[in-house]
Short mmCIF file of N, CA and C in Angstrom, two decimals:
data_model
loop_
_atom_site.label_atom_id
_atom_site.label_comp_id
_atom_site.label_asym_id
_atom_site.label_seq_id
_atom_site.Cartn_x
_atom_site.Cartn_y
_atom_site.Cartn_z
N UNK A 1 7.75 12.81 7.44
CA UNK A 1 7.07 11.82 6.72
C UNK A 1 6.47 12.47 5.45
N UNK A 2 6.40 11.90 4.41
CA UNK A 2 5.82 12.46 3.16
C UNK A 2 4.34 12.59 3.22
N UNK A 3 3.90 13.52 2.49
CA UNK A 3 2.39 13.81 2.50
C UNK A 3 1.57 12.52 2.18
N UNK A 4 1.86 11.84 1.08
CA UNK A 4 1.02 10.62 0.85
C UNK A 4 1.03 9.58 2.01
N UNK A 5 2.13 9.37 2.63
CA UNK A 5 2.22 8.46 3.83
C UNK A 5 1.42 8.96 5.03
N UNK A 6 1.56 10.25 5.17
CA UNK A 6 0.79 10.85 6.32
C UNK A 6 -0.64 10.76 6.08
N UNK A 7 -1.12 11.17 4.89
CA UNK A 7 -2.59 11.09 4.64
C UNK A 7 -3.09 9.70 4.58
N UNK A 8 -2.25 8.73 4.14
CA UNK A 8 -2.70 7.32 4.10
C UNK A 8 -2.91 6.86 5.64
N UNK A 9 -1.89 7.26 6.37
CA UNK A 9 -1.97 6.79 7.78
C UNK A 9 -3.31 7.42 8.39
N UNK A 10 -3.57 8.56 8.12
CA UNK A 10 -4.72 9.34 8.61
C UNK A 10 -6.02 8.49 8.22
N UNK A 11 -6.10 8.21 6.90
CA UNK A 11 -7.08 7.40 6.34
C UNK A 11 -7.29 6.07 7.03
N UNK A 12 -6.21 5.32 7.23
CA UNK A 12 -6.18 3.96 7.84
C UNK A 12 -6.55 4.14 9.37
N UNK A 13 -6.45 5.22 9.97
CA UNK A 13 -6.77 5.41 11.29
C UNK A 13 -8.35 5.77 11.37
N UNK A 14 -8.79 6.57 10.43
CA UNK A 14 -10.17 7.03 10.44
C UNK A 14 -11.15 5.90 10.16
N UNK A 15 -10.74 4.99 9.24
CA UNK A 15 -11.70 3.94 8.80
C UNK A 15 -12.15 3.00 9.97
N UNK A 16 -11.24 2.49 10.81
CA UNK A 16 -11.70 1.59 11.79
C UNK A 16 -12.51 2.44 12.93
N UNK A 17 -12.22 3.67 13.05
CA UNK A 17 -12.99 4.58 13.98
C UNK A 17 -14.41 4.62 13.53
N UNK A 18 -14.56 4.91 12.15
CA UNK A 18 -15.91 4.93 11.58
C UNK A 18 -16.66 3.64 11.73
N UNK A 19 -15.94 2.58 11.46
CA UNK A 19 -16.57 1.26 11.53
C UNK A 19 -17.06 1.00 13.02
N UNK A 20 -16.11 1.34 13.94
CA UNK A 20 -16.49 1.16 15.41
C UNK A 20 -17.76 1.94 15.75
N UNK A 21 -17.86 3.25 15.33
CA UNK A 21 -19.00 4.02 15.54
C UNK A 21 -20.23 3.41 14.98
N UNK A 22 -20.20 2.88 13.75
CA UNK A 22 -21.31 2.26 13.17
C UNK A 22 -21.79 0.93 13.76
N UNK A 23 -20.77 0.00 14.13
CA UNK A 23 -21.12 -1.34 14.43
C UNK A 23 -20.87 -1.81 15.83
N UNK A 24 -20.13 -1.06 16.62
CA UNK A 24 -19.94 -1.51 18.03
C UNK A 24 -20.93 -0.89 18.93
N UNK A 25 -21.30 -1.52 19.99
CA UNK A 25 -22.23 -0.87 20.98
C UNK A 25 -21.56 0.17 21.84
N UNK A 26 -21.24 1.35 21.33
CA UNK A 26 -20.57 2.34 22.06
C UNK A 26 -21.51 3.19 22.96
N UNK A 27 -22.75 2.92 22.74
CA UNK A 27 -23.86 3.72 23.57
C UNK A 27 -23.65 5.16 23.35
N UNK A 28 -23.46 5.59 22.14
CA UNK A 28 -23.29 7.07 21.85
C UNK A 28 -24.79 7.60 21.85
N UNK A 29 -24.82 8.99 22.16
CA UNK A 29 -26.15 9.63 21.87
C UNK A 29 -26.64 9.40 20.48
N UNK A 30 -27.95 9.37 20.30
CA UNK A 30 -28.51 9.18 18.96
C UNK A 30 -27.90 9.96 17.90
N UNK A 31 -27.83 11.35 18.14
CA UNK A 31 -27.32 12.28 17.12
C UNK A 31 -25.88 11.82 16.72
N UNK A 32 -25.12 11.50 17.59
CA UNK A 32 -23.67 11.03 17.28
C UNK A 32 -23.67 9.73 16.44
N UNK A 33 -24.52 8.75 17.03
CA UNK A 33 -24.59 7.46 16.35
C UNK A 33 -25.07 7.62 14.86
N UNK A 34 -26.03 8.54 14.64
CA UNK A 34 -26.55 8.80 13.39
C UNK A 34 -25.65 9.45 12.46
N UNK A 35 -24.93 10.54 12.88
CA UNK A 35 -24.18 11.29 11.98
C UNK A 35 -22.76 11.23 12.06
N UNK A 36 -22.22 10.82 13.17
CA UNK A 36 -20.73 10.68 13.29
C UNK A 36 -20.16 9.70 12.31
N UNK A 37 -20.88 8.65 12.02
CA UNK A 37 -20.38 7.70 11.00
C UNK A 37 -20.29 8.26 9.64
N UNK A 38 -21.35 9.02 9.26
CA UNK A 38 -21.30 9.81 7.97
C UNK A 38 -20.19 10.77 7.97
N UNK A 39 -19.94 11.50 9.08
CA UNK A 39 -18.82 12.50 9.05
C UNK A 39 -17.57 11.76 8.90
N UNK A 40 -17.32 10.71 9.61
CA UNK A 40 -16.09 9.91 9.55
C UNK A 40 -15.87 9.33 8.15
N UNK A 41 -17.02 8.93 7.49
CA UNK A 41 -16.76 8.50 6.06
C UNK A 41 -16.31 9.58 5.21
N UNK A 42 -16.94 10.84 5.35
CA UNK A 42 -16.43 11.93 4.45
C UNK A 42 -15.07 12.30 4.86
N UNK A 43 -14.65 12.18 6.10
CA UNK A 43 -13.26 12.45 6.48
C UNK A 43 -12.33 11.53 5.90
N UNK A 44 -12.69 10.32 5.86
CA UNK A 44 -11.79 9.16 5.18
C UNK A 44 -11.79 9.41 3.77
N UNK A 45 -12.89 9.86 3.20
CA UNK A 45 -12.87 10.25 1.65
C UNK A 45 -11.88 11.31 1.39
N UNK A 46 -11.93 12.35 2.18
CA UNK A 46 -11.05 13.48 2.00
C UNK A 46 -9.61 13.03 2.16
N UNK A 47 -9.19 12.31 3.18
CA UNK A 47 -7.80 11.99 3.34
C UNK A 47 -7.40 10.90 2.25
N UNK A 48 -8.38 10.01 1.84
CA UNK A 48 -8.02 9.11 0.71
C UNK A 48 -7.67 9.93 -0.63
N UNK A 49 -8.45 10.90 -0.90
CA UNK A 49 -8.22 11.77 -2.00
C UNK A 49 -6.90 12.53 -1.88
N UNK A 50 -6.66 12.95 -0.71
CA UNK A 50 -5.37 13.60 -0.49
C UNK A 50 -4.19 12.75 -0.61
N UNK A 51 -4.45 11.40 -0.33
CA UNK A 51 -3.38 10.42 -0.56
C UNK A 51 -3.10 10.20 -2.07
N UNK A 52 -4.25 10.10 -2.85
CA UNK A 52 -4.14 9.93 -4.25
C UNK A 52 -3.55 11.16 -5.06
N UNK A 53 -3.96 12.37 -4.50
CA UNK A 53 -3.64 13.56 -5.18
C UNK A 53 -2.89 14.55 -4.19
N UNK A 54 -1.66 14.11 -3.82
CA UNK A 54 -0.87 14.87 -2.74
C UNK A 54 -0.48 16.25 -3.12
N UNK A 55 -0.49 16.65 -4.40
CA UNK A 55 -0.07 17.99 -4.77
C UNK A 55 -1.20 18.92 -4.79
N UNK A 56 -2.44 18.46 -4.60
CA UNK A 56 -3.54 19.37 -4.57
C UNK A 56 -3.71 20.17 -3.26
N UNK A 57 -4.08 21.33 -3.31
CA UNK A 57 -4.33 22.10 -2.13
C UNK A 57 -5.63 21.61 -1.38
N UNK A 58 -5.72 21.89 -0.17
CA UNK A 58 -6.91 21.44 0.56
C UNK A 58 -8.23 21.89 0.01
N UNK A 59 -8.38 23.09 -0.56
CA UNK A 59 -9.59 23.53 -1.06
C UNK A 59 -10.06 22.64 -2.34
N UNK A 60 -9.03 22.33 -3.12
CA UNK A 60 -9.29 21.48 -4.29
C UNK A 60 -9.68 20.10 -3.82
N UNK A 61 -9.02 19.53 -2.86
CA UNK A 61 -9.45 18.19 -2.33
C UNK A 61 -10.78 18.19 -1.74
N UNK A 62 -11.13 19.27 -0.96
CA UNK A 62 -12.42 19.37 -0.35
C UNK A 62 -13.51 19.51 -1.42
N UNK A 63 -13.29 20.31 -2.43
CA UNK A 63 -14.27 20.45 -3.51
C UNK A 63 -14.49 19.10 -4.21
N UNK A 64 -13.48 18.45 -4.41
CA UNK A 64 -13.61 17.06 -5.11
C UNK A 64 -14.35 16.03 -4.10
N UNK A 65 -13.98 16.11 -2.91
CA UNK A 65 -14.56 15.22 -1.95
C UNK A 65 -16.06 15.56 -1.73
N UNK A 66 -16.49 16.87 -1.73
CA UNK A 66 -17.74 17.30 -1.68
C UNK A 66 -18.74 16.81 -2.79
N UNK A 67 -18.02 17.00 -4.00
CA UNK A 67 -18.73 16.58 -5.20
C UNK A 67 -18.95 15.06 -5.14
N UNK A 68 -17.99 14.25 -4.88
CA UNK A 68 -18.03 12.85 -4.89
C UNK A 68 -19.13 12.33 -3.76
N UNK A 69 -18.99 12.88 -2.57
CA UNK A 69 -19.94 12.54 -1.52
C UNK A 69 -21.37 12.95 -1.89
N UNK A 70 -21.57 14.05 -2.47
CA UNK A 70 -22.95 14.48 -2.75
C UNK A 70 -23.45 13.57 -3.92
N UNK A 71 -22.67 13.30 -5.00
CA UNK A 71 -23.18 12.48 -6.10
C UNK A 71 -23.44 11.09 -5.57
N UNK A 72 -22.66 10.52 -4.62
CA UNK A 72 -22.91 9.22 -4.14
C UNK A 72 -24.27 9.20 -3.32
N UNK A 73 -24.46 10.27 -2.54
CA UNK A 73 -25.70 10.39 -1.84
C UNK A 73 -26.92 10.51 -2.73
N UNK A 74 -26.77 11.39 -3.79
CA UNK A 74 -27.85 11.48 -4.71
C UNK A 74 -28.04 10.22 -5.55
N UNK A 75 -27.07 9.45 -5.78
CA UNK A 75 -27.26 8.20 -6.53
C UNK A 75 -28.14 7.20 -5.83
N UNK A 76 -28.46 7.39 -4.55
CA UNK A 76 -29.35 6.51 -3.88
C UNK A 76 -30.77 6.71 -4.36
N UNK A 77 -31.06 7.84 -4.97
CA UNK A 77 -32.40 8.20 -5.35
C UNK A 77 -32.78 7.41 -6.60
N UNK A 78 -31.73 7.22 -7.60
CA UNK A 78 -32.00 6.53 -8.81
C UNK A 78 -31.83 5.09 -8.67
N UNK A 79 -32.79 4.28 -8.98
CA UNK A 79 -32.56 2.81 -8.85
C UNK A 79 -31.81 2.37 -10.08
N UNK A 80 -30.65 1.63 -9.77
CA UNK A 80 -29.80 1.03 -10.78
C UNK A 80 -29.49 -0.38 -10.13
N UNK A 81 -30.14 -1.46 -10.82
CA UNK A 81 -30.06 -2.76 -10.23
C UNK A 81 -28.80 -3.24 -9.61
N UNK A 82 -27.72 -3.23 -10.54
CA UNK A 82 -26.44 -3.77 -10.00
C UNK A 82 -25.79 -2.93 -8.82
N UNK A 83 -26.04 -1.68 -8.90
CA UNK A 83 -25.54 -0.86 -7.70
C UNK A 83 -26.51 -1.11 -6.49
N UNK A 84 -27.70 -1.18 -6.69
CA UNK A 84 -28.56 -1.47 -5.57
C UNK A 84 -28.31 -2.85 -4.95
N UNK A 85 -27.97 -3.80 -5.77
CA UNK A 85 -27.60 -5.13 -5.26
C UNK A 85 -26.29 -5.03 -4.41
N UNK A 86 -25.41 -4.17 -4.96
CA UNK A 86 -24.10 -4.06 -4.23
C UNK A 86 -24.39 -3.38 -2.84
N UNK A 87 -25.29 -2.49 -2.79
CA UNK A 87 -25.66 -1.71 -1.69
C UNK A 87 -26.12 -2.65 -0.55
N UNK A 88 -26.62 -3.79 -0.85
CA UNK A 88 -27.19 -4.73 0.08
C UNK A 88 -26.04 -5.50 0.82
N UNK A 89 -24.81 -5.49 0.21
CA UNK A 89 -23.79 -6.14 0.86
C UNK A 89 -23.17 -5.29 1.94
N UNK A 90 -22.27 -5.98 2.75
CA UNK A 90 -21.56 -5.24 3.82
C UNK A 90 -20.67 -4.12 3.24
N UNK A 91 -19.98 -4.51 2.18
CA UNK A 91 -19.14 -3.43 1.54
C UNK A 91 -19.95 -2.29 0.94
N UNK A 92 -21.02 -2.73 0.23
CA UNK A 92 -21.89 -1.65 -0.37
C UNK A 92 -22.49 -0.70 0.67
N UNK A 93 -22.87 -1.35 1.73
CA UNK A 93 -23.53 -0.57 2.86
C UNK A 93 -22.55 0.47 3.45
N UNK A 94 -21.26 0.00 3.58
CA UNK A 94 -20.22 0.94 4.12
C UNK A 94 -19.78 2.02 3.15
N UNK A 95 -19.60 1.53 1.90
CA UNK A 95 -19.05 2.45 0.83
C UNK A 95 -20.06 3.41 0.22
N UNK A 96 -21.25 2.87 -0.07
CA UNK A 96 -22.32 3.60 -0.71
C UNK A 96 -23.42 4.01 0.05
N UNK A 97 -23.74 3.28 1.14
CA UNK A 97 -24.93 3.57 1.90
C UNK A 97 -26.15 3.00 1.26
N UNK A 98 -27.22 3.13 1.99
CA UNK A 98 -28.48 2.51 1.45
C UNK A 98 -29.65 3.51 1.21
N UNK A 99 -29.65 4.46 2.15
CA UNK A 99 -30.85 5.39 2.07
C UNK A 99 -30.40 6.89 1.86
N UNK A 100 -31.15 7.59 1.04
CA UNK A 100 -30.89 8.99 0.75
C UNK A 100 -31.25 9.83 1.95
N UNK A 101 -30.43 10.85 2.28
CA UNK A 101 -30.65 11.66 3.36
C UNK A 101 -29.93 13.12 3.05
N UNK A 102 -30.73 14.11 3.07
CA UNK A 102 -30.12 15.44 2.95
C UNK A 102 -29.26 15.75 4.17
N UNK A 103 -29.72 15.27 5.28
CA UNK A 103 -28.88 15.49 6.54
C UNK A 103 -27.51 14.87 6.40
N UNK A 104 -27.42 13.70 5.68
CA UNK A 104 -26.14 13.14 5.47
C UNK A 104 -25.25 14.05 4.61
N UNK A 105 -25.83 14.65 3.66
CA UNK A 105 -25.03 15.60 2.75
C UNK A 105 -24.54 16.74 3.65
N UNK A 106 -25.38 17.24 4.59
CA UNK A 106 -24.95 18.24 5.56
C UNK A 106 -23.76 17.76 6.40
N UNK A 107 -23.85 16.58 6.83
CA UNK A 107 -22.76 16.02 7.68
C UNK A 107 -21.53 15.87 6.83
N UNK A 108 -21.66 15.42 5.55
CA UNK A 108 -20.50 15.41 4.70
C UNK A 108 -19.80 16.68 4.51
N UNK A 109 -20.61 17.72 4.16
CA UNK A 109 -20.07 19.04 3.92
C UNK A 109 -19.31 19.61 5.15
N UNK A 110 -20.03 19.50 6.32
CA UNK A 110 -19.42 20.05 7.51
C UNK A 110 -18.02 19.33 7.83
N UNK A 111 -18.02 17.90 7.74
CA UNK A 111 -16.86 17.20 7.97
C UNK A 111 -15.85 17.41 7.10
N UNK A 112 -16.09 17.48 5.80
CA UNK A 112 -15.06 17.79 4.79
C UNK A 112 -14.46 19.25 4.95
N UNK A 113 -15.38 20.25 5.22
CA UNK A 113 -14.90 21.58 5.40
C UNK A 113 -14.03 21.64 6.59
N UNK A 114 -14.31 21.01 7.76
CA UNK A 114 -13.40 21.07 8.98
C UNK A 114 -12.20 20.28 8.75
N UNK A 115 -12.12 19.28 8.01
CA UNK A 115 -11.02 18.46 7.61
C UNK A 115 -10.03 19.26 6.64
N UNK A 116 -10.64 20.01 5.76
CA UNK A 116 -9.76 20.90 4.87
C UNK A 116 -9.21 22.02 5.73
N UNK A 117 -9.85 22.53 6.59
CA UNK A 117 -9.34 23.60 7.53
C UNK A 117 -8.09 23.02 8.27
N UNK A 118 -8.24 21.88 8.82
CA UNK A 118 -7.24 21.20 9.45
C UNK A 118 -6.06 20.90 8.59
N UNK A 119 -6.29 20.34 7.42
CA UNK A 119 -5.27 20.12 6.46
C UNK A 119 -4.59 21.45 6.10
N UNK A 120 -5.29 22.51 5.88
CA UNK A 120 -4.66 23.80 5.68
C UNK A 120 -3.74 24.28 6.70
N UNK A 121 -4.22 24.07 7.99
CA UNK A 121 -3.42 24.50 9.13
C UNK A 121 -2.17 23.67 9.10
N UNK A 122 -2.22 22.39 8.91
CA UNK A 122 -1.10 21.50 8.94
C UNK A 122 -0.13 21.89 7.77
N UNK A 123 -0.64 22.34 6.63
CA UNK A 123 0.18 22.78 5.46
C UNK A 123 0.77 24.05 5.83
N UNK A 124 0.18 24.90 6.58
CA UNK A 124 0.80 26.24 6.97
C UNK A 124 2.05 25.91 7.83
N UNK A 125 1.91 24.84 8.65
CA UNK A 125 3.06 24.56 9.58
C UNK A 125 4.20 23.93 8.87
N UNK A 126 3.93 23.40 7.60
CA UNK A 126 4.88 22.77 6.83
C UNK A 126 4.67 23.01 5.36
N UNK A 127 5.12 24.24 4.92
CA UNK A 127 4.74 24.73 3.53
C UNK A 127 5.21 23.87 2.37
N UNK A 128 6.19 23.04 2.56
CA UNK A 128 6.61 22.13 1.56
C UNK A 128 5.64 21.15 1.17
N UNK A 129 4.69 20.85 2.02
CA UNK A 129 3.64 19.80 1.79
C UNK A 129 2.89 20.13 0.58
N UNK A 130 2.44 21.37 0.53
CA UNK A 130 1.56 21.72 -0.56
C UNK A 130 2.12 22.63 -1.60
N UNK A 131 3.48 22.74 -1.59
CA UNK A 131 4.15 23.63 -2.55
C UNK A 131 3.92 23.03 -3.91
N UNK A 132 3.80 23.83 -4.98
CA UNK A 132 3.64 23.34 -6.32
C UNK A 132 5.04 22.86 -6.70
N UNK A 133 4.93 21.86 -7.66
CA UNK A 133 6.37 21.34 -8.10
C UNK A 133 7.13 22.41 -8.65
N UNK A 134 8.37 22.36 -8.32
CA UNK A 134 9.33 23.34 -8.96
C UNK A 134 9.77 22.86 -10.29
N UNK A 135 9.87 23.85 -11.27
CA UNK A 135 10.43 23.43 -12.55
C UNK A 135 11.76 24.15 -12.72
N UNK A 136 12.74 23.43 -13.31
CA UNK A 136 14.10 24.06 -13.42
C UNK A 136 13.83 25.29 -14.33
N UNK A 137 14.54 26.28 -13.92
CA UNK A 137 14.49 27.47 -14.82
C UNK A 137 15.46 27.37 -15.96
N UNK A 138 15.00 27.84 -17.10
CA UNK A 138 15.88 27.68 -18.41
C UNK A 138 17.10 28.68 -18.20
N UNK A 139 18.19 28.24 -18.76
CA UNK A 139 19.30 29.16 -18.69
C UNK A 139 19.09 30.47 -19.29
N UNK A 140 19.74 31.57 -18.87
CA UNK A 140 19.43 32.85 -19.50
C UNK A 140 19.77 32.85 -21.02
N UNK A 141 19.08 33.60 -21.69
CA UNK A 141 19.31 33.70 -23.16
C UNK A 141 20.65 34.44 -23.38
N UNK A 142 21.34 34.03 -24.40
CA UNK A 142 22.59 34.67 -24.75
C UNK A 142 22.21 35.71 -25.73
N UNK A 143 22.63 36.98 -25.44
CA UNK A 143 22.30 38.03 -26.36
C UNK A 143 23.02 37.77 -27.73
N UNK A 144 22.21 38.17 -28.71
CA UNK A 144 22.81 37.96 -30.11
C UNK A 144 23.52 39.27 -30.45
N UNK A 145 24.55 39.08 -31.43
CA UNK A 145 25.39 40.21 -31.78
C UNK A 145 24.85 41.00 -32.88
#
């Protein structure tokens, strides 16, 4: 299976698990209930970015995911009326969250780092997945007389 299809499948599996953790009465311990949803959100973000940018290496995807997740978390500090109104909707609550938490940033960092390690391990088992695109080599120069 191609990398974009694999990463899309992983994303589509991660999302309902994250929603279940957040919204179903799974009777999880408080710590898991509080931070597993955030971790799964970050994992879904990583795999979504990997789907959109299949040629990037795991470290680049992780860096981008960490920047996006951190900026989204920090955006909760600055009141912006249209974004704050969106945050009150179900989609806004799921995608952007409502309250700032440094602990959420820590959960994002840990989840993204572990996901990148897993992605790197999978790439090591199949090197073509992250291989840079090959460019045709130009024909050899003809020596002049």
